[in-house]
Coordinates of C-alpha atoms in Angstrom, one line a residue:
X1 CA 0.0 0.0 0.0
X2 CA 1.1 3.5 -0.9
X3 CA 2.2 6.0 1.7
X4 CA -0.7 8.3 1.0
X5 CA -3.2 5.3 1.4
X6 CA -1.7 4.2 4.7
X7 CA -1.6 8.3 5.9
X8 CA -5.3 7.8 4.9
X9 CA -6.2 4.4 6.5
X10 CA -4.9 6.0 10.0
X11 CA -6.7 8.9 9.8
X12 CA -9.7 7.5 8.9
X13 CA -9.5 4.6 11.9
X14 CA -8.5 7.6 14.7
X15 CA -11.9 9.2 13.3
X16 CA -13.7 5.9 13.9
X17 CA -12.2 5.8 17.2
X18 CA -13.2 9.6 18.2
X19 CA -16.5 8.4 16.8
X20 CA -16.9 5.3 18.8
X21 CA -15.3 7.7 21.4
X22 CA -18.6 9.6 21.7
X23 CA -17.4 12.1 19.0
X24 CA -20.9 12.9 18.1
X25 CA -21.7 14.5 14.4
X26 CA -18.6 16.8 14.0
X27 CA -16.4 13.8 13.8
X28 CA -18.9 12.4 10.8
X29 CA -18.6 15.5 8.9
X30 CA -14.4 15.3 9.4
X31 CA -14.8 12.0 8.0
X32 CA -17.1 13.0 5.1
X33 CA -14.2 15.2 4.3
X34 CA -11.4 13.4 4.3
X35 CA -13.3 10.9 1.9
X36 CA -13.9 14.0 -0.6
X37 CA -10.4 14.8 -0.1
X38 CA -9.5 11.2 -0.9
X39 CA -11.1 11.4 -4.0
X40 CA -10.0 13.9 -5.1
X41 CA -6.2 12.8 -4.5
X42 CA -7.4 9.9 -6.9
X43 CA -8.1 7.4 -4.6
X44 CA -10.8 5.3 -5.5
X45 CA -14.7 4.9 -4.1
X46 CA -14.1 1.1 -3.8
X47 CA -10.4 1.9 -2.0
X48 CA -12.4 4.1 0.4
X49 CA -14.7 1.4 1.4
X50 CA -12.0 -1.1 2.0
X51 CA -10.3 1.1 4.5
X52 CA -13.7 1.9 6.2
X53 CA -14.4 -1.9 6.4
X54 CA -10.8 -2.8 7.7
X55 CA -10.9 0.3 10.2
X56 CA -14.1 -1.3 11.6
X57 CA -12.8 -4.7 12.1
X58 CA -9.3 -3.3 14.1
X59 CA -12.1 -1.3 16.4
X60 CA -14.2 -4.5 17.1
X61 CA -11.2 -6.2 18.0
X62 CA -10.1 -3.4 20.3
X63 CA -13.1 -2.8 22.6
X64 CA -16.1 -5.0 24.0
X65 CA -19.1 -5.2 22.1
X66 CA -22.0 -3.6 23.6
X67 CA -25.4 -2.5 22.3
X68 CA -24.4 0.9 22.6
X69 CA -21.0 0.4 20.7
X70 CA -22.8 -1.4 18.2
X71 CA -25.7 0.5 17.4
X72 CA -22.9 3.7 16.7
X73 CA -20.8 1.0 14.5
X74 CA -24.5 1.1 12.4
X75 CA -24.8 4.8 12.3
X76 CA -21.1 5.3 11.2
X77 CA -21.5 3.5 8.3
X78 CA -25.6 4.1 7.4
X79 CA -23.7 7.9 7.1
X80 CA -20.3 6.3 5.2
X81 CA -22.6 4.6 2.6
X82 CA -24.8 7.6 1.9
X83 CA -21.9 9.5 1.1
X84 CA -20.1 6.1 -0.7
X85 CA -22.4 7.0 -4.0
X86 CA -21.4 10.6 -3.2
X87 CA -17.7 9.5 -3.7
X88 CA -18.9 7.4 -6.4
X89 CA -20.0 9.9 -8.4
X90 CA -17.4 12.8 -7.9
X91 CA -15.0 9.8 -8.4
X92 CA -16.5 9.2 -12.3
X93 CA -16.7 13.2 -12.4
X94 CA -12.7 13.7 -11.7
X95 CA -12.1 10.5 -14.2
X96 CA -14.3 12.1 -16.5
X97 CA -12.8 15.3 -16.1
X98 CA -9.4 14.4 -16.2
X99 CA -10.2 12.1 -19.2
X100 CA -11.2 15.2 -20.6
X101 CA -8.1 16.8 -20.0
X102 CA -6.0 14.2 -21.5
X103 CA -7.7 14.4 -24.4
X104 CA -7.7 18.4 -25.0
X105 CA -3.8 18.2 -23.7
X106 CA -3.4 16.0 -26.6
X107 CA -5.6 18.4 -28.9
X108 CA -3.1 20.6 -27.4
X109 CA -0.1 19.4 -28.0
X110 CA -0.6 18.1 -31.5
X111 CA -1.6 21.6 -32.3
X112 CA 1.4 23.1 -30.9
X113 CA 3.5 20.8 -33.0
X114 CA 1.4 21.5 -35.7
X115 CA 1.9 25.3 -35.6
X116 CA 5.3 24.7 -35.1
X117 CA 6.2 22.7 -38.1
X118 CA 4.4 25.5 -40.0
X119 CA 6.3 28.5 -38.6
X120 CA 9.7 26.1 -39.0
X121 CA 8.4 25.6 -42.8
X122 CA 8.0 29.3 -43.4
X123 CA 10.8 30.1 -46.0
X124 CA 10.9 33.5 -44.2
X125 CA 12.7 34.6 -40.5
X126 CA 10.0 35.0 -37.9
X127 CA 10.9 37.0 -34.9
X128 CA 8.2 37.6 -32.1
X129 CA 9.1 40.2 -29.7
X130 CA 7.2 40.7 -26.3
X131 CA 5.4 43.8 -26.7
X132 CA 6.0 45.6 -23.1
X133 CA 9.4 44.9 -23.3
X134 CA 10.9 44.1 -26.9
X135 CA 13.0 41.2 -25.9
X136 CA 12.6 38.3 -28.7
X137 CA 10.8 35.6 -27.4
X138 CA 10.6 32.8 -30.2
X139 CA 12.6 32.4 -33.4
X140 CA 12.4 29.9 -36.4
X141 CA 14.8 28.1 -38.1
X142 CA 15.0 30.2 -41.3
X143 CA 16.2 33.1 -39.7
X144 CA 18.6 31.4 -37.5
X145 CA 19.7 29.3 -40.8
X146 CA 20.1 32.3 -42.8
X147 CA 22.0 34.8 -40.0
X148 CA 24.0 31.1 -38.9
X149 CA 22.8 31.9 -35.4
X150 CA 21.2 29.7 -32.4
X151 CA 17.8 30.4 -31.2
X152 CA 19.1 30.1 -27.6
X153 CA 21.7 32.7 -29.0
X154 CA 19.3 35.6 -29.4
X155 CA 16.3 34.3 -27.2
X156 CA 15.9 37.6 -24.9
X157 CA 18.2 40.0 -27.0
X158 CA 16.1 43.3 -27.3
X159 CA 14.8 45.1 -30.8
X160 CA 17.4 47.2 -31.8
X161 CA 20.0 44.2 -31.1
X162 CA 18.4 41.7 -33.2
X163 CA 18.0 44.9 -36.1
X164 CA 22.2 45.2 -35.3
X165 CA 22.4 41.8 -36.1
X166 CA 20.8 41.6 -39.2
X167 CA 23.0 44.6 -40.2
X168 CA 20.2 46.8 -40.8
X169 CA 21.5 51.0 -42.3
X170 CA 20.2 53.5 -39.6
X171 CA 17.2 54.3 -41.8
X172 CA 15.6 51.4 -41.5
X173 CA 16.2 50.5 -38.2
X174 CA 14.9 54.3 -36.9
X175 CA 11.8 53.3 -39.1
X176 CA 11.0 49.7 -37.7
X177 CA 11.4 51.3 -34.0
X178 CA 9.6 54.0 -34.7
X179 CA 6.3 52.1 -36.7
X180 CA 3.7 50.3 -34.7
X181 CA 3.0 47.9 -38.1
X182 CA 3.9 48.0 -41.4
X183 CA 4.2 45.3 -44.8
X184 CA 6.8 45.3 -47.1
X185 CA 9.7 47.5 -46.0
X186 CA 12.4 46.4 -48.3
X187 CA 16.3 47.2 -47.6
X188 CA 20.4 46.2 -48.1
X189 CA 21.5 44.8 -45.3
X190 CA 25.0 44.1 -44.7
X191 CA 25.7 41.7 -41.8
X192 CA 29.1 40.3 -40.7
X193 CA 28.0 37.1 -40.6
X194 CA 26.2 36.8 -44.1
X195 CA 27.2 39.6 -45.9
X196 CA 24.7 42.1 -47.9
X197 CA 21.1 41.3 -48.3
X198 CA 18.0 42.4 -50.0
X199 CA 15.5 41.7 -47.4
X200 CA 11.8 42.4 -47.2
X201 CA 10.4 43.3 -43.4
X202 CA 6.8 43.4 -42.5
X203 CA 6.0 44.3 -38.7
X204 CA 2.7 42.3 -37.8
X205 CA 0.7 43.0 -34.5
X206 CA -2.7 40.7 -35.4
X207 CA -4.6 39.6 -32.2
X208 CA -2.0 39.5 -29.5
X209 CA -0.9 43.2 -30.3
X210 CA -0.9 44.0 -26.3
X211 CA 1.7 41.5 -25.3
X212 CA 3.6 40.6 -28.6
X213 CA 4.2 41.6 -32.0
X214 CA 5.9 39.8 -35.4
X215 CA 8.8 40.4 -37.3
X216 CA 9.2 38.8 -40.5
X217 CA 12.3 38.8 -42.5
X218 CA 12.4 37.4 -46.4
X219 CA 15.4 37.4 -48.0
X220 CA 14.6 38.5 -51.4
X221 CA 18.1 38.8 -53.2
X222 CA 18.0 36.0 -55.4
X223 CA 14.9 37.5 -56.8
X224 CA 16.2 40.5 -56.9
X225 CA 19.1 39.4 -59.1
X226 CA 16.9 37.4 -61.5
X227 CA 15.1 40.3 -61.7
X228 CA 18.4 42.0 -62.5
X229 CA 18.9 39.3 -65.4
X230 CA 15.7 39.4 -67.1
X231 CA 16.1 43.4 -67.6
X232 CA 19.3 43.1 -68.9
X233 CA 18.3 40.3 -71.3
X234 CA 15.6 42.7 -72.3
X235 CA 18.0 45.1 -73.1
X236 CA 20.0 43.1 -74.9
X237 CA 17.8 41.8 -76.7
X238 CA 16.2 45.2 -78.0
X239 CA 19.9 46.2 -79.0
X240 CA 20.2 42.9 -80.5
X241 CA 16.9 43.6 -82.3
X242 CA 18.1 46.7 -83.5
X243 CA 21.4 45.3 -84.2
X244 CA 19.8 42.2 -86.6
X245 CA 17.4 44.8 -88.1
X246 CA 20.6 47.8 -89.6
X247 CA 23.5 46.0 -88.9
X248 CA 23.2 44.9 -92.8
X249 CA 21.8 48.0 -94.2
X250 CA 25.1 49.9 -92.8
X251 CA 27.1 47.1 -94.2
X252 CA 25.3 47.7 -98.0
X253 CA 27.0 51.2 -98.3
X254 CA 30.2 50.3 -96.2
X255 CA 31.1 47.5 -98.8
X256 CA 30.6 49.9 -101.7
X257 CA 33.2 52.7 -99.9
X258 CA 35.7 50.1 -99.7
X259 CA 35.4 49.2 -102.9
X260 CA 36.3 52.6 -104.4
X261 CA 38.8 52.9 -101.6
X262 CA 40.6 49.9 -103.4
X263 CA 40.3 51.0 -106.6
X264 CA 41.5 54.3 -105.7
X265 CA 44.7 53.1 -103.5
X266 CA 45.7 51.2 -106.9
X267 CA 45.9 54.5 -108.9
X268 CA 49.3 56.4 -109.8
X269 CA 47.7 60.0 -108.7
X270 CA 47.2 58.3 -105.5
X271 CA 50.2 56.4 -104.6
X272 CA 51.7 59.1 -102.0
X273 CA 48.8 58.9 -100.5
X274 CA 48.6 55.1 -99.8
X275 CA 49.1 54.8 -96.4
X276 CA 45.8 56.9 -96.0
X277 CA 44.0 53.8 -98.1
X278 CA 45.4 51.6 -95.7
X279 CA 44.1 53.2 -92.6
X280 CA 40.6 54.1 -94.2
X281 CA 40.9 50.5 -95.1
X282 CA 41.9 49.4 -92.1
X283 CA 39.1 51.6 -90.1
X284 CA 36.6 50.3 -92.1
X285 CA 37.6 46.6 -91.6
X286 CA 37.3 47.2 -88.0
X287 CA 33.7 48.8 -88.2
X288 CA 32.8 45.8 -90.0
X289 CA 34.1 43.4 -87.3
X290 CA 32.0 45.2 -84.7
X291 CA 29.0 45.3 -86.9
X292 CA 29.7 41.6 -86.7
X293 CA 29.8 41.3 -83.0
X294 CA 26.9 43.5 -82.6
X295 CA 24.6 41.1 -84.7
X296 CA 25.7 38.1 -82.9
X297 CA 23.8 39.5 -80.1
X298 CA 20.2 39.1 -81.6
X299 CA 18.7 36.6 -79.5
X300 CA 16.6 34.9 -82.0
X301 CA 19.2 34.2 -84.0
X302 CA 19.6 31.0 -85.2
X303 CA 22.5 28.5 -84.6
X304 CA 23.2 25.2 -85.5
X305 CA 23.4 22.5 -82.3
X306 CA 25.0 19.3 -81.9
X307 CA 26.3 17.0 -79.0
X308 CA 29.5 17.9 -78.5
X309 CA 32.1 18.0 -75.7
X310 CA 33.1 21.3 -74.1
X311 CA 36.5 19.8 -73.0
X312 CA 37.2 19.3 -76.6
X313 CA 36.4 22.8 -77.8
X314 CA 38.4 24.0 -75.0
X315 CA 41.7 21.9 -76.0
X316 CA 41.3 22.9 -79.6
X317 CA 41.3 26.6 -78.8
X318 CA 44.1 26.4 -76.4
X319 CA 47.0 26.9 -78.2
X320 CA 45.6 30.4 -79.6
X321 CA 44.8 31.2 -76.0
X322 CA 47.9 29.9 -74.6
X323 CA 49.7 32.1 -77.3
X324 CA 47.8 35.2 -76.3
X325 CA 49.1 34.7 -73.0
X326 CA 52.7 34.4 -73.8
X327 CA 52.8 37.5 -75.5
X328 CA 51.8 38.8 -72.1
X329 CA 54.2 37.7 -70.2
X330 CA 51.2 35.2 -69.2
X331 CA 50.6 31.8 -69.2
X332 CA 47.6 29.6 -69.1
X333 CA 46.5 26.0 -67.3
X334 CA 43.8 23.7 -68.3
X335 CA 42.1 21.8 -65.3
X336 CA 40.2 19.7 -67.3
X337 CA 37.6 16.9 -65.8
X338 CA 35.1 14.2 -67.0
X339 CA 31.7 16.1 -68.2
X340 CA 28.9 14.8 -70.4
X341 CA 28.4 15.9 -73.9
X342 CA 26.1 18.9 -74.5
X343 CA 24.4 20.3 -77.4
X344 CA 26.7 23.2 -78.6
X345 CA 27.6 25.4 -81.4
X346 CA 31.2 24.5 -81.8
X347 CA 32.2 28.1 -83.0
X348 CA 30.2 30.3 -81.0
X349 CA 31.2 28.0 -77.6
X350 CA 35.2 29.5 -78.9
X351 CA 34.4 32.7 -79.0
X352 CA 32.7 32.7 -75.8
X353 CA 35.9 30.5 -74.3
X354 CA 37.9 33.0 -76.7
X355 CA 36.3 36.1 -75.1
X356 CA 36.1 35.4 -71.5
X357 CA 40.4 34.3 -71.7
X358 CA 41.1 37.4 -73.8
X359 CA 39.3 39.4 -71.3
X360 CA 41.2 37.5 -68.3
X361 CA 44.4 38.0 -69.8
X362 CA 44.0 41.8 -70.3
X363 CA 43.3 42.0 -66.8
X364 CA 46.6 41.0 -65.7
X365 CA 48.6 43.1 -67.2
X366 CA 49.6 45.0 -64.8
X367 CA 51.3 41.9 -63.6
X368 CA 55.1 40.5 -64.7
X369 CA 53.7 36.7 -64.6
X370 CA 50.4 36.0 -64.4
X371 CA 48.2 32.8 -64.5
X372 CA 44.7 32.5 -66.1
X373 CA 43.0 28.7 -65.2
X374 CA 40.5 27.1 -67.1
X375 CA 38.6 24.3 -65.5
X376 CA 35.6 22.5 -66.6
X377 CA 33.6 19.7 -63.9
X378 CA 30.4 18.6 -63.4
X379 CA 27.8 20.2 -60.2
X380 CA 25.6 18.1 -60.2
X381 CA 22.7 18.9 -62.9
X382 CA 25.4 21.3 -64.1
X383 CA 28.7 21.3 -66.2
X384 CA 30.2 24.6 -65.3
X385 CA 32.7 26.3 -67.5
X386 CA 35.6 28.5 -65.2
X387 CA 37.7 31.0 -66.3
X388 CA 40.1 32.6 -63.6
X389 CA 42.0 35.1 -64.0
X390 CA 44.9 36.8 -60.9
X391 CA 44.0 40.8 -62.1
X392 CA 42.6 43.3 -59.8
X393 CA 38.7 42.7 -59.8
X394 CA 35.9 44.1 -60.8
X395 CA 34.8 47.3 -59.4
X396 CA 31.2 47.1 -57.7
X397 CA 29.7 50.1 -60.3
X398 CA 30.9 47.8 -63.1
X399 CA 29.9 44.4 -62.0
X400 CA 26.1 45.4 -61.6
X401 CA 26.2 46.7 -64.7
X402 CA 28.2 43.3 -66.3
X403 CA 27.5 42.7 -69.6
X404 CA 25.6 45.6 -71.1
X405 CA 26.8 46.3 -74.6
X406 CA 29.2 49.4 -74.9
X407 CA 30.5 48.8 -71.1
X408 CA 34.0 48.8 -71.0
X409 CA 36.9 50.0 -68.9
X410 CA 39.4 49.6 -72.0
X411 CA 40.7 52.2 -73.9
X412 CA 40.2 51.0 -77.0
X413 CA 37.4 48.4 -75.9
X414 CA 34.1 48.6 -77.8
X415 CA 32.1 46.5 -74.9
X416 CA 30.4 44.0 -76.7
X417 CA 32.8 41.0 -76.0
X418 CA 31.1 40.0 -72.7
X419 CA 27.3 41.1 -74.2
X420 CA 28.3 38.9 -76.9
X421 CA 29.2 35.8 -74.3
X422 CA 26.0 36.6 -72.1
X423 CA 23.9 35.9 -75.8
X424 CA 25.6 33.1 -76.4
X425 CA 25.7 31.6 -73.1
X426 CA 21.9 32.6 -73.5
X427 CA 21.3 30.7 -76.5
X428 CA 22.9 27.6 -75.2
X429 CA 20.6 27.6 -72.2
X430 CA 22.9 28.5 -69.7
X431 CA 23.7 31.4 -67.0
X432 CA 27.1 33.2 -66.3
X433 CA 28.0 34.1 -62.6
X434 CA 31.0 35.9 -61.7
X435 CA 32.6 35.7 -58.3
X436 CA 35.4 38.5 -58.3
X437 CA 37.5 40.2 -55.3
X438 CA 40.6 42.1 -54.9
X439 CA 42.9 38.8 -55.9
X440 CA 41.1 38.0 -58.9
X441 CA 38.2 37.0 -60.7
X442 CA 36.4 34.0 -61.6
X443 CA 33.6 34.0 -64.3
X444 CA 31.6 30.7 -64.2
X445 CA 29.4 29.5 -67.4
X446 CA 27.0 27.0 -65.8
X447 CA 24.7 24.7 -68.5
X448 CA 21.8 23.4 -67.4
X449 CA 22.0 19.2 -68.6
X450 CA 18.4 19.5 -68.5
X451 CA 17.5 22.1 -70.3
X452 CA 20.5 22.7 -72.7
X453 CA 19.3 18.9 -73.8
X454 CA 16.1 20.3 -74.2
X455 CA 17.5 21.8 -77.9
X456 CA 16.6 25.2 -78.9

C-alpha cells in the first residue's frame, strides 16, 4: 500500500475511534471530508470502502461489544454509505474530467507541433518580440539558418539588437522602431555574418498586439538578381533587335566605300597617299568586325546545335589562347575533368571561351607573370565552364552593370565582348555568374544538362 493510502487508513481509523469515542456529528462530517479529499487525490470509491471496512474490524477487536457500541458502528456507516455514491459519483466526475483533460492536452499538444512545423516551414525569419518589453521571445529556423545563429543565441536580446544583427542602415532601423506595423519595407542589409542582403520586413501585431508583436524577414536577393537578369536580357535583346534589323543595311554602303577605296589606293595620282587607303581601309575593316559582334547579339538568332564535348572545344582553342598569354608575359592552365556531352555550337562555344580568356588575360597586365585557369567539372545537374584570372577585380559600379553592350573599362574596348558571351551563353541555355575580389576573378558558365538537352 502507498504512503498516501496508509496516511489515509490511520486517519480515517482515529476518526472511527473519536466516533466510537462519543465524537458525536462533527467527527462524521471530518470524516465525510477526508473521503472528498481522498477522492480527489485519486483514490478510488471502492479503496475508500475497504479502508472503512478494515478500520471497523481493528475497532471490534479493540473494545467489547456492547449494544451501545454497536448501534454507533451502524450509524457510522448508514452515514459512510450515503456518502459512498457521493464518492462514487465525484469519483466518475474527476475521471471524467481528467479524461477530458488528456484528451484536450493531446488536442493541445498536437496543435502546438502543428503550428510549429508551419512557422519552422516558413521560408521566411519570424521574430516575435514581447510587446512591453521588446525582448525576442521565439525564433524559427530560417532566420537562424540564414543569419547562422542559435535560437538560444538571441532568445531575450532586445529590438534594436536583433535589427544590429541583421546589419540593418540606420534608416531602417529608426523606421521599424519608430512604426507600430507596417508590410513590405524592403532594404540592403550588410551583416558580418552573411554579408549584404535584400530583405523584405513586414511588422505584424494581429490579435496579441498588447503582449507581442511579429517580425518577418524574407530574403529577397536572389529575386532580386533574376530580376536584374531578365532586364538586362531585355536590353540586350532590344539592341540585339536593333542590331539584326541595320546592322546589314550599314554594311550595304560600307562594302561599296571600300570598294572605291581599293580602286582608288591602286591608282598612280594616288600612290603618295597610300598609307591613307590603308588606314581608311583598315578603319573600315574594323567597323565591320563590330558590326559583326553587334549582330551576334540578336537573340533569336539561329545557330546550329550538336552533341559535342566542351572539353574538346576548350583543348582545340588552347593553343591560340595559350599564345595570347605568352605575348603577355602570361601563361595559361587547363584543369580539365570528366563532363557529359552537350548540345553546342562549336564556334560560338570558342568565341565565348575566346572572349572570356582574352578578357582575363587583359586583366593581368599589370602583372610580370600571371596565370589564367581554365577548368571544366560537373555540379551536379550542371557542367560549369571556369575562367580565372589573378587581375585586380571588378569594381562594384561595373559588375552590376556586367554585360551591357558598350560597357568597357578599355581604352580601345568597344564593350560588346562580354554582351556577346552573355547571348551566347543565353542561347545555349545556360547562365554566367562571376565571383570577383581584390585577388582575382572567376567568371563561371554554368549549363543546365536538363535544359540545354532540351534543344533550342
Amino acid at each position: 500500500m502507498s504512503d498516501s493510502l496508509c496516511e489515509l487508513k490511520e486517519q480515517y481509523a482515529s476518526l472511527l475511534r473519536e466516533y466510537l469515542a462519543g465524537g458525536g456529528e462533527a467527527v462524521l462530517l471530518q470524516a465525510q471530508a477526508l473521503g472528498h479529499a481522498a477522492v480527489a487525490k485519486g483514490v478510488g470509491a471502492l479503496q475508500i470502502a475497504e479502508i472503512h471496512h478494515q478500520a471497523l474490524l481493528t475497532a471490534l477487536k479493540r473494545m467489547p461489544v456492547s449494544p451501545e457500541i454497536t448501534q454507533m458502528i451502524k450509524l457510522f456507516t448508514d452515514f459512510f454509505m450515503e456518502n459512498l455514491s457521493i464518492f462514487e459519483m465525484i469519483e466518475r466526475g474527476y475521471l471524467e474530467a481528467n479524461a477530458r483533460l488528456t484528451h484536450l492536452g493531446k488536442i493541445l499538444d498536437y496543435n502546438q507541433r502543428f503550428v510549429n512545423d508551419i512557422v519552422a516551414a516558413v521560408p521566411a525569419g519570424l521574430l516575435v518580440f514581447n510587446r512591453r518589453t521588446a525582448e525576442l521571445i521565439i525564433t524559427n529556423k530560417t532566420f537562424c539558418e540564414k543569419f547562422r545563429v542559435e535560437a538560444g543565441e538571441v532568445t531575450g536580446k532586445s529590438l534594436p539588437d536583433i535589427l544590429d544583427l541583421i546589419g540593418l542602415p540606420a534608416v531602417a532601423k529608426t523606421a521599424i522602431l519608430t512604426s507600430k506595423g507596417f508590410f513590405g519595407l524592403e532594404c540592403w542589409s550588410n551583416s558580418q555574418r552573411v554579408g549584404k542582403l535584400l530583405l523584405k520586413i513586414s511588422m505584424i501585431n494581429g490579435r496579441l498586439e498588447q503582449e507581442a508583436f511579429l517580425l518577418m524577414i524574407e530574403d529577397i536577393t536572389e529575386r532580386w538578381k533574376l530580376e536584374q537578369e531578365m532586364a538586362r536580357l531585355e536590353r540586350l535583346n532590344l539592341i540585339g533587335e536593333m542590331a539584326a534589323g541595320i546592322g546589314h543595311e550599314i554594311r550595304n554602303p560600307m562594302t561599296t566605300v571600300r570598294g572605291f577605296l581599293q580602286l582608288l589606293a591602286n591608282k598612280k595620282e594616288y600612290s603618295q597617299d597610300k598609307e591613307f587607303f590603308t588606314l581608311m581601309l583598315e578603319e573600315l575593316d574594323r567597323v565591320n568586325d563590330i558590326i559583326s559582334e553587334f549582330l551576334s547579339l540578336a537573340r533569336n538568332r539561329a545557330v546550329e546545335l550538336k552533341a559535342q564535348n566542351l572539353n574538346d572545344i576548350v583543348k582545340a582553342i588552347y593553343p591560340l589562347i595559350q599564345a595570347d598569354a605568352m605575348r603577355a608575359d602570361n601563361y595559361c592552365d587547363l584543369e580539365l575533368e570528366d563532363v557529359p556531352d552537350l548540345l553546342l555550337n562549336e564556334k560560338e562555344i570558342r568565341q565565348l571561351i575566346l572572349n572570356l580568356a582574352r578578357n582575363g588575360l587583359e586583366a593581368m597586365s599589370h602583372l610580370s607573370v600571371g596565370k589564367l585557369t581554365i577548368r571544366t567539372y560537373r555540379d551536379e545537374n550542371e557542367v560549369v565552364l571556369a575562367v580565372q584570372d589573378q587581375g585586380k577585380g571588378i569594381e562594384p559600379h561595373i559588375l552590376e552593370r556586367l554585360g551591357t553592350p558598350f560597357l568597357t573599362t578599355k581604352e580601345n574596348g568597344t564593350g560588346i565582348g562580354l554582351s556577346v558571351c552573355y547571348s551566347i551563353a543565353n542561347r545555349h541555355k545556360a547562365r554566367i555568374a562571376v565571383d570577383t575580389s581584390s585577388s582575382g576573378t572567376t567568371v563561371f558558365v554554368r549549363f543546365n544538362l536538363a535544359k540545354n538537352l532540351e534543344g533550342t
